[in-house]
Amino acid sequence: MNHYVSIDKSFTGLHKLQIKYTMRFSINYMVFSIITLFILGCSHKKNTSLEEVLKLAGKNRHELERVINHYKTAPEDSLKLKAAEFLILNMPGKYTESYDAPWEDVATVNLRWSSSSDKSKVIETYNIGEMIREDDIHHITADYLISNIELAFQVWRDKPWGKHISFETFCEEILPYRIGTEPLENWREKVLASFADLNKLLKEDSTITSVEACIKVNDILPRFRLDKDFSNMNFTQLMATTRGMCDSQAALAAFVMRGLGIPITIDFTPQWKSYPTGHSWNSVCDSAGQHVSFMGTETNPHSPHQGSTLQKAKVYRKTFKNQKLVDTDTSNTPPLFQDNIIDISAEHNNMTNVAIPIKYHSEIQSRYVFLTMFYNFEWRMTGYAKLDSDSIRFQNIGKDVLYLPVYYVNETQIPAGDPFYIDNDGKLYTLKSNVSDSLVSFSAITSENDLDLNWRMVNAVFEISQNSDFSDAQTIHTITNAPNIYNRVRLKKPQMSRYIRYRAPIGKCNVGEIVFYDTLGNELYGTHIGSAGSHENLGDTGDKAFDGDISTFYDALDENNSWTGLDFGEQKTIVRIDYVPRLKGIGIYEYNEYELFCWTNSGWVSLGEKTAKRNTIVFDIPQNTLLYFNNNTINKRGKVFFTRGNNIFFYD
């Protein structure tokens, strides 16, 4: 019995020890579990921003919560949880904009927009309807986000350069599930399937860098044919179409490279100095965290492209993160600054900083002044600055550009100061908006760039013939040098002919005006003959060379076989030929009436009208102001100009 008791006591002691241990473990586990559950359960509540987004999701909240819960439980998924929260936190404002129609119909409409003046008729005929917007926060699925996160992490971690790419860079330049407002699709799976061999090669090359990988990928991307008016396309549509503008090229490069784990951005300038639009391109992040620019599907990193060589006023980078450079309400924020962008102008050359005084104060209180640049008599939005108490300071803006600081109030631009120009040396020229300043005499003549196209007449010939097919053509004059505006040729001896023509040199056909004269100095008239059509069917046909208007011109359909001439109806004697090359229409032309305009804070103000003698006109002008001539005869504006020292400077 004692033995039994002894065993019982031993058993009981062991049991008590086990119970004590088990209870301690259980209590600790319970405490750990409760704390863990409390932390996980309250994470939304603590992260008020995330909770606000979940509220915005409405009925789709459960899909977003499924993603969060998917990555909550396993400690090894903590970074993926942060990635999921990054995508969800920045989801508001992201959306798909597309037509509810078969892609082949949408693609056909896209292609035809550029060759039909009635866009609405094309859309109606193909019955593709109106654009439909679907906000991601209300329609995206948990499965889609989880798949995106998993594949993004996979390609980040299995590439040799991945260890050099920070989590912050990964979130912006690899992780995002969309590029713009394209229709969503499982593009990562498609990229990995389409570029499987290349993906394997990139993983196995232990020394390859992200920049070198970018070059390998870019080399095999399809080349694009530039075309306008395409709706936003996803990866599949871009690969199938390979047409569009630079933003489509940049988008395809971003899809493919991010799909393969290469950190890529889309950069842009909102407005070129000398072209009607802006431009987009890409940059790849290297192992040191620096960005190297390139043009997706076209040129590689370290090779020149428009984004790296042409002069720019400002440069921005698109971001997935919801961040605004300007914190104002929509009606007082230009569309450019309503997008998610960061200013990367400092990464580019030929930039400078300027400080100018505040000359005009807005009636509506504003913390910002915006920067516009001059293009085709419009002030186009390009930059911004926060107001100081006494000045406006614009950082990293391009040289050799004409600017105007403005307020943006109720979607209207209001001058905040005088226009200013920064030359290539960084010197600032402020152009006063005041017409009452002292005047100087100014003799305007045709600027040289009005003759940019005169070289197209070199080696052209004038021929006469007795037959309409010019089978017996005889050359009576050859143009051997680039002509001036007004050109007069007196033939060595009079020529008798019924037919006469101007035959353009191969590969270049332009002529502005042609007049033939007889022995009495009378102009010879006839019926137009010549090659049919015009370049891109723009209406610049051969008869424009005989319409008496030097602002019009002949631009041939077939530049390798083009001519324009006259059928006099009978034999005529030709002793003189006057001709004008194709002009840009910005010069001073004989007998044309010109009106001088000056920029003021209220806009352009007329300073008077005069008629030109030959290609010269004289005006008294205010100094250090922005001016231009309007040719009232042909209703065309010339280039803006201003005094720069003792010289007149025409702004290109």
XYZ file of C-alpha atoms in Angstrom:
652
model
C 0.000 0.000 0.000
C 2.838 2.223 0.855
C 4.299 1.296 -2.446
C 1.018 2.208 -4.074
C 0.899 5.418 -2.141
C 4.458 6.137 -3.100
C 3.709 5.565 -6.716
C 0.569 7.604 -6.389
C 2.478 10.418 -4.782
C 5.098 10.277 -7.477
C 2.428 10.234 -10.128
C 0.567 12.989 -8.424
C 3.685 15.135 -8.160
C 4.511 14.552 -11.791
C 0.955 15.248 -12.737
C 0.996 18.441 -10.718
C 4.255 19.421 -12.389
C 2.791 18.732 -15.806
C -0.352 20.617 -14.950
C 1.712 23.522 -13.647
C 3.842 23.559 -16.831
C 0.850 23.083 -19.072
C -1.059 25.839 -17.332
C 1.921 28.190 -17.564
C 2.311 27.392 -21.305
C -1.406 27.708 -21.888
C -1.602 31.017 -20.075
C 1.416 32.374 -21.956
C 0.054 31.081 -25.256
C -3.341 32.537 -24.486
C -1.803 35.884 -23.605
C 0.300 35.790 -26.792
C -2.707 34.756 -28.841
C -4.918 37.416 -27.301
C -2.294 40.093 -27.878
C -1.712 38.867 -31.426
C -5.407 38.731 -32.181
C -5.858 42.136 -30.585
C -3.066 43.629 -32.695
C -4.268 41.987 -35.879
C -7.895 42.678 -35.143
C -7.228 46.315 -34.345
C -4.737 46.969 -37.141
C -7.428 48.547 -39.313
C -8.596 50.682 -36.453
C -5.095 51.828 -35.606
C -4.361 52.486 -39.274
C -7.091 55.068 -39.705
C -6.074 55.762 -43.317
C -6.540 52.108 -44.204
C -9.871 52.022 -42.398
C -11.041 55.052 -44.382
C -10.166 53.290 -47.646
C -12.014 50.162 -46.528
C -15.056 52.289 -45.789
C -14.834 53.808 -49.273
C -14.848 50.307 -50.771
C -18.442 49.794 -49.634
C -19.724 46.404 -50.762
C -16.259 45.500 -52.045
C -14.706 45.884 -48.589
C -14.658 42.154 -47.982
C -12.408 41.621 -51.036
C -9.814 44.050 -49.703
C -10.020 42.575 -46.212
C -9.480 39.113 -47.675
C -6.131 40.319 -49.011
C -5.102 41.763 -45.643
C -6.217 38.649 -43.760
C -4.385 36.438 -46.255
C -1.050 37.975 -45.212
C -1.791 38.559 -41.512
C -1.254 35.184 -39.954
C 2.245 34.195 -41.135
C 5.205 36.267 -39.821
C 7.121 35.551 -43.030
C 4.417 37.431 -44.936
C 4.872 40.683 -42.994
C 6.502 42.427 -45.977
C 3.756 41.209 -48.294
C 1.220 42.595 -45.828
C 2.920 45.983 -46.086
C 2.825 45.675 -49.875
C -0.884 44.830 -49.784
C -1.565 47.813 -47.555
C 0.445 50.041 -49.916
C -1.712 48.986 -52.874
C -4.982 49.352 -50.963
C -4.087 52.668 -49.335
C -3.327 54.128 -52.765
C -6.226 52.510 -54.601
C -8.688 55.464 -54.391
C -8.632 57.318 -57.698
C -7.407 54.309 -59.681
C -9.881 53.068 -62.268
C -10.471 51.384 -65.603
C -11.868 53.414 -68.469
C -12.909 51.284 -71.423
C -15.599 50.485 -73.956
C -17.985 47.596 -73.407
C -17.336 46.238 -76.881
C -15.162 43.606 -78.589
C -11.535 44.704 -78.725
C -11.382 44.268 -82.494
C -14.094 46.926 -82.864
C -12.392 49.278 -80.404
C -9.028 48.777 -82.132
C -10.552 49.481 -85.538
C -12.162 52.667 -84.251
C -8.831 53.705 -82.760
C -7.126 53.232 -86.098
C -9.782 55.146 -88.008
C -9.990 58.145 -85.711
C -6.812 59.551 -87.192
C -8.144 59.408 -90.758
C -11.735 60.522 -90.225
C -12.772 64.060 -89.321
C -16.062 62.810 -87.848
C -14.970 60.799 -84.821
C -18.492 60.521 -83.405
C -19.726 58.981 -86.668
C -17.045 56.290 -86.501
C -17.937 55.465 -82.889
C -21.634 55.368 -83.745
C -21.099 53.105 -86.753
C -19.102 50.556 -84.782
C -21.575 50.810 -81.895
C -18.939 50.753 -79.180
C -20.920 53.120 -76.985
C -19.566 55.479 -74.364
C -16.507 55.043 -72.178
C -17.345 53.184 -68.961
C -15.468 53.921 -65.741
C -15.000 51.236 -63.087
C -13.188 52.276 -59.922
C -10.776 49.651 -58.625
C -11.858 50.126 -55.042
C -15.367 48.951 -55.954
C -14.527 46.203 -58.451
C -11.077 44.719 -57.822
C -10.951 41.183 -56.410
C -8.821 39.687 -53.656
C -7.582 36.948 -55.982
C -6.340 39.552 -58.472
C -4.423 41.524 -55.841
C -2.944 38.438 -54.183
C -1.774 37.074 -57.523
C -0.204 40.443 -58.369
C 1.596 40.604 -55.014
C 2.872 37.020 -55.195
C 4.251 37.352 -58.723
C 5.763 40.777 -58.001
C 7.629 39.379 -54.969
C 8.672 36.316 -56.950
C 10.392 38.290 -59.719
C 11.872 40.781 -57.232
C 13.486 38.007 -55.198
C 14.607 35.665 -57.969
C 16.602 38.260 -59.947
C 20.276 38.951 -59.196
C 19.745 42.715 -58.964
C 16.759 42.330 -56.630
C 18.910 42.515 -53.502
C 19.917 46.052 -54.509
C 16.320 47.239 -54.961
C 14.794 48.691 -51.800
C 11.274 47.867 -50.656
C 10.229 51.468 -51.301
C 11.491 51.280 -54.900
C 9.861 47.862 -55.293
C 6.485 49.282 -54.212
C 6.561 52.071 -56.784
C 8.404 50.498 -59.697
C 7.598 46.761 -59.691
C 4.558 46.101 -57.479
C 1.755 48.295 -58.987
C -1.000 46.241 -60.600
C -1.816 48.857 -63.242
C -0.050 51.542 -65.320
C -2.856 53.961 -66.209
C -6.594 53.547 -66.747
C -6.309 50.436 -68.927
C -8.650 47.429 -68.563
C -7.255 45.089 -65.888
C -6.026 41.631 -66.862
C -3.654 38.959 -65.540
C -0.786 40.704 -67.311
C 1.965 39.388 -65.010
C 1.153 35.784 -65.891
C 1.087 36.729 -69.578
C 4.437 38.523 -69.401
C 6.084 35.549 -67.689
C 4.615 33.179 -70.277
C 5.485 35.388 -73.268
C 9.050 36.070 -72.104
C 9.716 32.755 -70.322
C 13.070 32.062 -71.988
C 14.364 35.547 -71.304
C 13.107 35.394 -67.709
C 15.056 32.143 -67.182
C 18.189 33.699 -68.659
C 17.896 36.759 -66.407
C 17.530 34.599 -63.289
C 20.543 32.450 -64.116
C 22.953 35.311 -64.870
C 24.288 36.080 -61.390
C 26.153 39.223 -62.457
C 23.547 40.958 -64.594
C 22.353 44.401 -63.440
C 18.889 45.905 -63.736
C 20.147 48.289 -66.440
C 21.674 45.453 -68.470
C 18.468 43.438 -68.072
C 16.467 46.454 -69.227
C 18.544 46.639 -72.411
C 18.025 42.935 -73.150
C 14.261 43.274 -72.748
C 13.965 46.532 -74.670
C 15.872 45.047 -77.598
C 13.152 42.451 -78.203
C 10.072 44.572 -77.553
C 7.995 45.260 -80.687
C 8.721 48.512 -82.499
C 5.821 50.975 -82.528
C 4.198 52.906 -85.332
C 3.253 56.326 -84.004
C -0.476 56.974 -84.153
C -2.799 59.259 -82.236
C -6.101 59.034 -80.371
C -5.726 55.512 -78.980
C -7.611 54.717 -75.794
C -5.556 53.329 -72.880
C -4.509 49.756 -73.657
C -3.436 46.929 -71.386
C -0.462 44.628 -71.994
C -2.272 42.273 -74.375
C -3.782 45.102 -76.416
C -0.461 46.922 -76.680
C 1.352 43.783 -77.814
C -1.332 43.103 -80.422
C -1.635 46.679 -81.719
C 1.908 48.152 -81.470
C 0.526 51.516 -82.461
C 0.062 54.643 -80.439
C 1.931 57.617 -79.050
C 4.955 57.722 -76.745
C 2.840 57.040 -73.664
C 1.805 53.699 -75.190
C 5.447 52.803 -75.818
C 6.348 53.710 -72.243
C 3.392 51.712 -70.904
C 4.348 48.526 -72.772
C 7.936 48.788 -71.569
C 6.694 49.243 -67.989
C 4.351 46.238 -68.203
C 6.995 43.863 -69.521
C 9.892 45.003 -67.365
C 7.928 45.197 -64.125
C 6.551 41.773 -64.981
C 10.146 40.513 -65.101
C 11.222 42.278 -61.900
C 13.008 45.283 -63.476
C 12.201 48.554 -61.625
C 10.788 50.970 -64.210
C 9.220 54.425 -64.086
C 7.297 56.522 -66.595
C 8.620 60.080 -66.840
C 7.264 62.983 -68.879
C 7.480 66.634 -69.760
C 4.053 68.281 -70.055
C 4.984 70.604 -72.937
C 7.854 70.897 -75.406
C 9.192 74.319 -76.237
C 8.822 73.919 -80.006
C 6.274 71.112 -80.450
C 2.513 71.080 -79.777
C 2.544 68.331 -77.118
C 4.626 66.944 -74.305
C 6.436 63.606 -74.280
C 6.712 60.437 -72.167
C 9.595 58.016 -71.728
C 10.951 55.501 -69.181
C 13.696 55.289 -66.579
C 15.243 52.180 -64.992
C 16.513 52.191 -61.407
C 20.094 50.922 -61.094
C 21.744 49.214 -58.119
C 22.786 52.566 -56.636
C 19.225 53.857 -56.676
C 19.846 56.218 -59.615
C 17.493 56.374 -62.582
C 18.740 55.991 -66.152
C 16.335 57.207 -68.826
C 15.453 55.468 -72.096
C 12.599 55.312 -74.618
C 10.689 52.062 -74.219
C 10.515 49.940 -77.423
C 12.893 52.390 -79.114
C 16.203 53.369 -77.476
C 18.161 51.845 -74.590
C 19.542 53.319 -71.355
C 22.611 55.521 -71.931
C 21.545 56.093 -75.568
C 20.202 59.526 -76.601
C 16.455 59.983 -77.004
C 14.093 62.957 -77.063
C 13.529 62.838 -73.325
C 17.249 63.174 -72.647
C 18.324 65.504 -75.471
C 15.567 68.017 -76.246
C 15.261 71.083 -74.050
C 12.549 70.848 -71.419
C 10.949 73.337 -69.042
C 10.015 70.755 -66.357
C 10.128 66.969 -65.926
C 7.887 64.776 -63.766
C 7.605 61.106 -62.795
C 4.290 59.289 -62.468
C 3.722 57.481 -59.177
C 1.300 54.832 -57.956
C 1.259 56.444 -54.531
C -1.494 59.001 -54.136
C 0.507 62.179 -53.695
C -0.110 65.654 -55.016
C 2.503 68.337 -55.488
C -0.175 70.966 -54.932
C -2.600 70.818 -52.030
C -5.614 72.876 -53.149
C -9.179 72.188 -54.188
C -9.858 70.933 -57.709
C -11.143 74.185 -59.226
C -7.948 75.956 -58.146
C -5.578 73.161 -59.208
C -4.479 72.800 -62.845
C -5.177 69.319 -64.303
C -1.419 68.636 -64.498
C -1.146 68.813 -60.727
C -4.244 66.743 -60.044
C -2.264 63.654 -61.090
C 0.069 61.627 -58.864
C 3.523 62.879 -59.818
C 6.857 63.937 -58.362
C 9.157 66.625 -59.758
C 12.397 65.123 -61.150
C 13.592 68.181 -63.094
C 16.774 68.211 -60.998
C 17.769 64.903 -62.655
C 18.024 66.696 -66.028
C 20.513 69.138 -67.525
C 20.170 72.838 -68.404
C 17.994 73.654 -65.414
C 18.238 76.732 -63.209
C 16.521 78.473 -60.286
C 14.939 81.922 -60.466
C 13.343 84.346 -58.019
C 11.007 87.021 -59.333
C 8.918 89.604 -57.477
C 5.189 89.215 -56.983
C 3.733 91.958 -59.154
C 0.020 91.178 -59.015
C -1.892 89.796 -56.062
C -4.835 87.462 -56.463
C -8.180 88.472 -54.967
C -8.550 84.881 -53.814
C -5.974 83.799 -51.250
C -3.620 81.217 -52.729
C -0.481 79.505 -51.438
C 0.735 78.730 -54.948
C 1.826 80.473 -58.103
C 1.989 78.358 -61.247
C 4.434 78.521 -64.110
C 3.308 78.528 -67.723
C 5.465 78.437 -70.843
C 4.797 80.061 -74.193
C 3.739 77.908 -77.129
C 1.819 79.105 -80.217
C 0.373 82.131 -78.376
C -0.824 80.054 -75.480
C 0.587 79.987 -71.949
C 0.708 76.264 -71.186
C 0.961 74.885 -67.654
C 4.319 73.437 -66.712
C 5.351 74.180 -63.098
C 4.497 75.619 -59.701
C 5.972 77.338 -56.648
C 4.845 78.125 -53.141
C 4.487 81.819 -52.426
C 7.033 83.621 -50.282
C 6.123 86.889 -48.650
C 7.766 89.003 -51.330
C 8.793 86.778 -54.232
C 8.152 83.710 -56.341
C 10.933 81.106 -56.431
C 10.838 78.542 -59.219
C 13.246 75.637 -58.777
C 14.897 73.633 -61.577
C 13.264 75.157 -64.642
C 14.606 74.878 -68.181
C 16.784 77.448 -69.930
C 16.035 79.078 -73.291
C 12.313 79.124 -72.478
C 9.776 81.975 -72.246
C 7.616 81.835 -69.094
C 4.693 83.571 -67.414
C 3.838 83.151 -63.688
C 0.091 82.813 -63.090
C -2.496 82.197 -60.412
C -4.996 79.454 -61.138
C -8.415 80.500 -59.865
C -11.681 78.774 -60.773
C -9.980 77.020 -63.715
C -8.679 80.355 -65.058
C -5.071 81.536 -65.410
C -4.431 85.051 -64.086
C -0.989 86.721 -64.470
C 0.929 86.922 -61.196
C 3.918 88.732 -62.685
C 5.615 89.749 -65.908
C 6.747 87.289 -68.577
C 10.399 86.328 -68.323
C 12.951 84.580 -70.495
C 15.988 82.591 -69.339
C 18.765 82.333 -71.910
C 21.161 79.416 -72.351
C 23.593 80.974 -69.880
C 20.898 81.220 -67.220
C 20.482 84.994 -67.522
C 17.026 86.249 -66.629
C 15.213 88.797 -68.839
C 12.064 90.246 -67.290
C 9.655 91.606 -69.917
C 7.653 94.460 -68.473
C 3.911 94.514 -69.125
C 3.864 98.276 -69.693
C 3.343 99.995 -73.054
C 4.053 103.492 -71.720
C 7.804 102.957 -71.410
C 10.249 104.825 -73.633
C 10.008 103.866 -77.293
C 12.763 102.890 -79.710
C 12.629 102.763 -83.502
C 12.544 99.223 -84.812
C 12.990 98.103 -88.400
C 11.542 94.627 -88.854
C 12.641 92.398 -91.692
C 11.880 88.809 -92.502
C 13.539 86.571 -89.944
C 15.884 83.909 -91.280
C 13.795 81.042 -89.936
C 10.983 82.070 -92.261
C 13.233 80.569 -94.954
C 13.923 77.248 -93.235
C 12.524 75.310 -96.210
C 14.120 77.212 -99.123
C 16.749 74.469 -99.593
C 14.009 72.290 -101.083
C 14.170 74.327 -104.304
C 17.877 73.742 -104.992
C 18.326 71.887 -108.344
C 14.722 72.504 -109.357
C 14.213 73.505 -113.018
C 11.785 75.535 -115.110
C 10.913 73.803 -118.382
C 8.933 74.732 -121.491
C 7.273 72.405 -123.978
C 5.036 72.371 -127.000
C 3.353 69.196 -125.724
C 1.267 68.745 -122.582
C 3.220 65.619 -121.589
C 6.515 67.553 -121.806
C 8.009 64.879 -123.994
C 10.067 67.619 -125.663
C 10.872 69.496 -122.422
C 13.516 72.205 -122.645
C 15.135 73.613 -119.491
C 15.192 77.422 -119.420
C 16.455 77.937 -115.861
C 17.959 75.871 -113.009
C 17.916 76.982 -109.367
C 21.442 76.371 -108.092
C 21.344 78.116 -104.684
C 18.894 78.316 -101.817
C 16.657 81.249 -102.791
C 15.688 84.349 -100.836
C 12.074 85.375 -100.330
C 11.702 87.336 -103.570
C 13.607 85.955 -106.560
C 13.651 87.350 -110.106
C 15.128 85.584 -113.139
C 15.554 87.390 -116.469
C 16.034 84.825 -119.213
C 19.035 85.257 -121.475
C 16.677 85.323 -124.420
C 12.868 85.246 -124.775
C 11.298 81.787 -124.925
C 8.169 80.859 -126.927
C 5.951 78.109 -125.500
C 2.379 77.034 -124.766
C 3.295 74.912 -121.723
C 5.617 75.794 -118.874
C 6.314 74.082 -115.581
C 8.357 73.999 -112.377
C 9.846 70.522 -111.868
C 10.963 69.824 -108.315
C 14.202 68.037 -107.437
C 13.818 64.395 -106.422
C 12.851 63.946 -102.791
C 11.906 67.562 -102.060
C 8.980 69.413 -103.509
C 8.015 72.812 -102.144
C 7.405 76.114 -103.871
C 5.463 79.101 -102.586
C 4.655 81.272 -105.578
C 5.546 81.489 -109.304
C 4.785 84.299 -111.782
C 5.726 84.424 -115.494
C 6.028 87.709 -117.449
C 6.046 88.643 -121.138
C 8.170 91.241 -122.969
C 5.864 94.089 -121.880
C 6.103 93.125 -118.213
C 2.581 91.718 -118.119
C 1.840 88.672 -115.983
C 1.025 85.565 -117.998
C -2.028 83.567 -116.944
C -3.104 80.063 -117.868
C -4.821 76.868 -116.751
C -3.075 74.944 -114.049
C -1.490 71.609 -114.977
C 0.707 69.288 -112.948
C 0.950 66.366 -110.570
C -2.274 65.587 -108.705
C -2.750 65.587 -104.934
C -0.759 66.957 -102.015
C 1.286 65.675 -99.096
C -1.000 63.781 -96.682
C -3.945 65.272 -98.604
C -3.620 68.535 -96.697
C -4.713 70.640 -99.670
C -1.318 72.071 -100.617
C -1.840 71.269 -104.299
C 0.103 72.524 -107.307
C -2.328 75.365 -108.095
C -1.293 77.057 -104.819
C 1.936 78.085 -106.581
C -0.126 80.339 -108.868
C -2.731 81.813 -106.505
C -0.931 85.117 -105.824
C -0.583 84.339 -102.112
C 2.952 83.780 -100.841
C 1.616 82.305 -97.616
C 0.328 79.226 -99.481
C 2.553 76.642 -101.160
C 2.749 73.442 -103.200
C 3.710 70.335 -101.227
C 3.622 67.279 -103.475
C 1.968 63.926 -102.882
C 4.875 62.134 -104.567
C 8.059 64.004 -103.755
C 10.053 61.896 -106.215
C 7.996 62.875 -109.247
C 6.325 66.236 -108.870
C 5.746 69.287 -110.983
C 3.327 72.186 -111.363
C 2.800 74.524 -114.300
C 0.504 76.400 -116.659
C -1.126 75.817 -120.030
C -1.331 79.263 -121.671
C -3.784 77.944 -124.283
C -1.568 79.355 -127.040
C 2.025 80.315 -127.701
C 3.314 82.946 -125.304
C 6.657 84.684 -124.951
C 8.334 84.372 -121.545
C 11.155 86.725 -120.586
C 11.012 86.787 -116.782
C 10.250 84.415 -113.895
C 9.569 85.542 -110.311
C 9.323 82.922 -107.596
C 9.092 82.542 -103.825
C 10.103 79.443 -101.833
C 7.779 77.860 -99.319
C 7.657 80.168 -96.304
C 6.528 79.677 -92.733
C 4.435 82.822 -93.005
C 6.121 84.604 -90.113
C 8.119 87.199 -92.058
C 7.519 90.666 -93.459
C 6.174 90.684 -97.033
C 5.795 93.529 -99.477
C 2.406 95.340 -99.487
C 1.117 93.234 -96.595
C -0.479 95.086 -93.681
C 0.962 94.424 -90.227
C -0.372 95.127 -86.755
C 1.994 95.311 -83.783
C 0.842 93.783 -80.470
C 2.317 94.105 -76.979
C 1.756 91.824 -73.977
C 0.190 93.412 -70.903
C -1.234 91.953 -67.708
C -4.616 92.129 -69.466
C -3.388 90.221 -72.520
C -2.283 91.385 -75.969
C -2.844 95.057 -76.858
C -2.571 96.556 -80.376
C 0.007 99.341 -80.901
C -1.024 100.203 -84.480
C -0.947 99.091 -88.116
C 1.421 99.695 -91.053
C 1.999 98.392 -94.606
C 5.345 96.819 -95.496
C 7.660 98.063 -98.244
C 9.393 95.079 -99.776
C 10.239 92.982 -96.703
C 10.777 95.816 -94.214
C 8.514 97.648 -91.798
C 9.358 100.356 -89.226
C 7.656 100.806 -85.812
C 8.392 102.574 -82.563
C 8.269 99.923 -79.855
C 8.419 99.902 -76.034
C 11.648 98.481 -74.637
C 11.871 95.230 -72.664
C 8.359 94.100 -73.525
C 6.994 91.071 -75.346
C 5.769 91.852 -78.869
C 4.590 90.254 -82.101
C 3.392 91.261 -85.560
C 0.096 90.038 -86.952
C -0.031 89.914 -90.756
C -3.553 91.228 -91.290
C -3.354 90.529 -95.032
C -3.036 86.773 -94.603
C -4.304 86.686 -90.982
C -1.184 85.061 -89.570
C 0.856 85.815 -86.475
C 4.609 86.152 -86.630
C 7.095 85.162 -83.955
C 7.131 86.904 -80.597
C 10.171 89.074 -79.947
C 11.675 91.528 -77.499
C 14.682 93.789 -77.150
C 17.759 92.136 -75.677
C 20.382 94.803 -75.144
C 20.636 96.712 -78.404
C 19.306 93.809 -80.461
C 15.914 92.377 -81.325
C 15.531 88.774 -80.196
C 13.012 86.525 -81.975
C 11.869 83.686 -79.723
C 11.818 80.302 -81.477
